[in-house]
Amino acid sequence: MTKSSTQNKLLPWLDVLAITAWGVMMLRYWLNGKLNLLIHPNFFPLVVLGGAGLIALGLLKARELWRSRRRQRDMTPNPQHINFFAPGWGSSLLLITAILGLIITPQVFASDKALQRGVTDLLSTSRVQPQAFRASIRPEERSLVDWVRTLSVYPEPDSYTGQKVKVQGFVVHPPEIGTEYIFLARFVLTCCAADAYPVGLPVKLSTGQERYSPDTWLEIEGKMVTETISGNRQLTIAASSLKKIPQPENPYSY
């Protein structure tokens, strides 16, 4: 048996491995609860169905190859086509990608990514805008993202002066704000991690209050005030209580 004929017999099995590995990787992310770090929950059913379908396709292909192994011995080999890439190159790349996906755990976006993508207290027109508000919700029950969405529709900061606030997020230190402030942020996913964007609000610290390091998760209570930061009037949380909390199991909002 020549080396070329051996390779020709193994290449179809490489396709099977690549297809099956991708199905396993997709289902594994769903089962271990890491899928929410990559895509919006609305797309979970598609990922689960896709993963199960790929595994089923891989098993069917494997059965077909196993049954046809004797019949192929009597077949005259087809002439080789001229390809730009070596045979099996695409399947090898898919298999390596799937293996890396099984080994490497996706990392949660942090303050460096927030600064890189431009953390803000407003939603731009290209981002998902709120379609409705629950008027009955009390200010202290709003999440950080709820506050940003509300502010995007009614941007006058004085409208919220004195309202109680209790929100959670991670610390960002934008270079343009003073040392008496920190920025509390969350990432919002509209589709997948590739389009995640950071939003948040500045927090005014009291005298002597610790300025927590970036990426520290905090639960902050206080009242809303209007501050002029870097020449702009901004809705700001005047913190009366800052409490360190562990990173939530799902650190993203939707």
C-alpha positions as a printed Julia matrix, in Angstrom:
254×3 Matrix{Float64}:
   0.0    0.0     0.0
   1.53   3.29   -1.1
   1.7    6.37    1.07
  -0.63   8.19   -1.34
  -3.33   5.51   -1.17
  -3.15   5.51    2.64
  -3.64   9.26    2.72
  -6.62   8.99    0.35
  -8.28   6.54    2.74
  -7.64   8.67    5.81
  -8.8   11.98    4.38
 -12.55  11.13    4.55
 -12.08  10.18    8.21
 -10.48  13.55    8.8
 -13.72  15.13    7.57
 -15.67  12.98   10.04
 -13.45  14.04   12.92
 -13.73  17.74   12.03
 -17.52  17.67   11.72
 -17.99  15.68   14.93
 -15.52  17.81   16.9
 -17.4   20.98   16.0
 -20.67  19.42   17.13
 -19.11  18.33   20.43
 -17.59  21.76   20.99
 -20.91  23.56   20.42
 -22.81  21.25   22.79
 -20.05  21.41   25.4
 -20.27  25.2    25.59
 -24.02  24.88   26.12
 -23.73  22.17   28.78
 -21.02  23.89   30.84
 -22.83  27.24   30.8
 -20.18  29.1    28.8
 -22.31  29.67   25.72
 -23.64  32.95   27.15
 -20.1   34.34   26.91
 -20.23  33.99   23.15
 -23.76  34.62   21.89
 -27.17  36.0    22.88
 -29.45  33.44   24.61
 -32.0   33.84   21.81
 -29.6   31.87   19.59
 -29.0   29.0    22.03
 -31.57  26.7    20.32
 -29.82  27.17   16.97
 -26.45  26.28   18.5
 -27.84  23.2    20.24
 -29.63  21.99   17.11
 -26.56  22.74   15.02
 -24.25  20.88   17.39
 -26.53  17.84   17.55
 -26.93  17.91   13.77
 -23.17  17.98   13.19
 -22.63  15.02   15.53
 -25.38  13.07   13.78
 -23.9   13.95   10.39
 -20.45  12.85   11.54
 -21.77   9.51   12.78
 -23.69   8.9     9.54
 -20.63   9.74    7.5
 -18.51   7.4     9.64
 -20.99   4.55    9.13
 -21.01   5.15    5.39
 -17.21   5.08    5.23
 -17.06   1.92    7.3
 -19.55   0.09    5.08
 -17.86   1.14    1.85
 -14.3    0.27    2.87
 -14.39  -3.13    1.03
 -16.1   -1.78   -2.04
 -13.39   0.84   -2.44
 -10.68  -1.83   -2.66
 -12.1   -2.95   -6.04
 -12.58   0.5    -7.42
 -10.17   2.07   -9.83
  -8.72   5.17   -8.22
  -9.99   8.39   -9.67
  -7.43  10.65  -11.25
  -6.24  13.33   -8.85
  -7.51  16.84   -9.32
  -5.15  19.74   -9.23
  -5.85  21.76   -6.07
  -4.23  24.94   -4.84
  -4.29  23.61   -1.29
  -3.16  20.16   -0.24
  -5.95  17.58    0.22
  -7.37  17.65    3.73
  -6.11  21.16    4.45
  -9.58  22.59    5.11
 -10.65  19.69    7.34
  -7.4   19.89    9.29
  -7.94  23.58    9.91
 -11.52  22.97   11.1
 -10.37  20.15   13.39
  -7.57  22.24   14.93
  -9.99  25.11   15.51
 -12.48  22.81   17.24
  -9.77  21.3    19.45
  -8.59  24.77   20.47
 -12.2   25.68   21.24
 -12.45  22.63   23.52
  -9.2   23.44   25.32
  -9.38  27.23   25.66
 -12.08  28.78   27.87
 -13.49  32.04   26.46
 -12.5   35.04   28.55
 -14.95  37.63   29.82
 -14.45  41.11   28.38
 -12.87  43.46   30.93
 -11.93  47.12   31.4
  -9.18  47.15   28.76
 -11.68  46.02   26.13
 -14.2   48.56   27.44
 -11.7   51.4    26.96
 -10.74  50.07   23.55
 -14.37  49.94   22.38
 -15.32  53.25   24.0
 -17.39  52.94   27.16
 -20.25  55.46   27.3
 -23.4   56.37   29.21
 -25.43  56.65   25.99
 -26.47  54.22   23.28
 -25.53  55.24   19.76
 -28.05  55.01   16.94
 -26.38  51.85   15.65
 -27.12  49.99   18.86
 -30.31  48.43   20.07
 -32.63  51.04   21.5
 -35.28  50.37   24.15
 -38.74  49.77   22.78
 -40.68  50.22   26.02
 -40.28  51.09   29.69
 -41.9   49.74   32.79
 -43.13  52.93   34.41
 -43.84  51.12   37.65
 -40.25  50.09   38.22
 -38.61  51.94   41.07
 -35.29  53.72   40.34
 -33.39  51.58   42.84
 -34.57  48.45   41.0
 -33.07  49.51   37.69
 -29.94  47.73   36.55
 -26.99  49.66   35.22
 -28.09  48.91   31.66
 -31.67  50.01   32.49
 -30.27  53.37   33.6
 -28.27  53.78   30.4
 -31.25  52.9    28.25
 -33.46  55.3    30.17
 -30.87  58.06   29.86
 -30.62  57.44   26.12
 -34.31  58.25   25.74
 -34.52  61.07   28.32
 -30.95  62.46   28.34
 -31.48  65.41   30.72
 -29.48  64.37   33.82
 -31.3   66.8    36.15
 -34.49  64.75   35.59
 -33.03  62.01   37.79
 -31.43  64.11   40.53
 -32.01  62.62   43.95
 -33.28  59.26   42.7
 -31.98  56.23   44.55
 -29.73  53.82   42.7
 -28.41  50.32   43.35
 -26.42  48.81   40.5
 -23.69  46.29   39.8
 -20.82  46.41   37.35
 -17.05  46.37   36.97
 -14.69  49.27   37.47
 -13.15  51.16   34.55
 -10.67  54.03   34.85
 -11.1   56.21   31.75
  -8.12  58.57   31.53
 -10.3   61.66   30.99
 -12.11  61.54   34.35
 -10.57  62.76   37.6
  -9.34  60.68   40.5
 -12.52  61.45   42.45
 -14.5   59.36   39.95
 -14.59  55.8    38.65
 -16.72  54.41   35.84
 -19.02  51.45   36.48
 -19.66  49.42   33.33
 -21.32  46.33   31.88
 -21.03  44.76   28.43
 -24.19  44.34   26.36
 -24.56  41.58   23.76
 -27.05  42.08   20.95
 -25.98  39.06   18.89
 -22.56  37.67   19.78
 -19.32  38.6    21.54
 -18.02  40.25   18.38
 -20.63  43.04   18.66
 -20.52  43.4    22.47
 -20.32  47.01   23.6
 -19.7   48.56   27.03
 -22.08  50.98   28.76
 -22.06  52.48   32.21
 -22.17  55.53   34.42
 -19.57  57.59   36.28
 -19.47  57.2    40.04
 -18.46  60.05   42.35
 -16.44  58.84   45.31
 -16.65  60.4    48.74
 -13.54  61.84   50.39
 -11.16  59.07   51.4
 -13.13  56.41   49.51
 -10.98  53.7    47.94
 -10.68  53.99   44.17
 -10.97  50.31   43.34
  -8.7   48.79   40.72
 -10.01  48.18   37.18
 -12.13  45.04   36.65
 -13.22  44.94   40.31
 -16.91  44.04   40.48
 -18.88  46.35   42.77
 -22.43  46.79   44.02
 -22.96  50.51   44.47
 -25.75  52.29   46.3
 -26.33  56.02   46.32
 -28.26  58.81   44.66
 -28.19  60.35   41.22
 -26.58  63.76   40.78
 -25.45  65.85   37.84
 -21.71  66.41   37.52
 -19.6   68.2    34.92
 -16.92  65.76   33.85
 -14.46  66.65   31.11
 -16.67  69.62   30.21
 -19.85  67.55   29.82
 -22.88  67.45   32.13
 -23.35  63.8    33.02
 -25.69  61.79   35.18
 -23.48  60.5    37.98
 -23.91  58.14   40.89
 -23.01  59.8    44.19
 -21.99  56.65   46.02
 -22.91  56.15   49.67
 -21.95  52.45   49.69
 -19.51  50.45   47.59
 -19.33  46.7    48.15
 -17.05  44.27   46.37
 -18.91  41.34   44.83
 -17.77  38.29   42.86
 -18.09  38.4    39.1
 -21.62  37.24   38.19
 -21.98  33.85   36.54
 -23.31  35.7    33.52
 -21.45  39.03   33.4
 -23.2   40.3    30.27
 -26.51  42.05   29.76
 -28.77  41.8    26.71
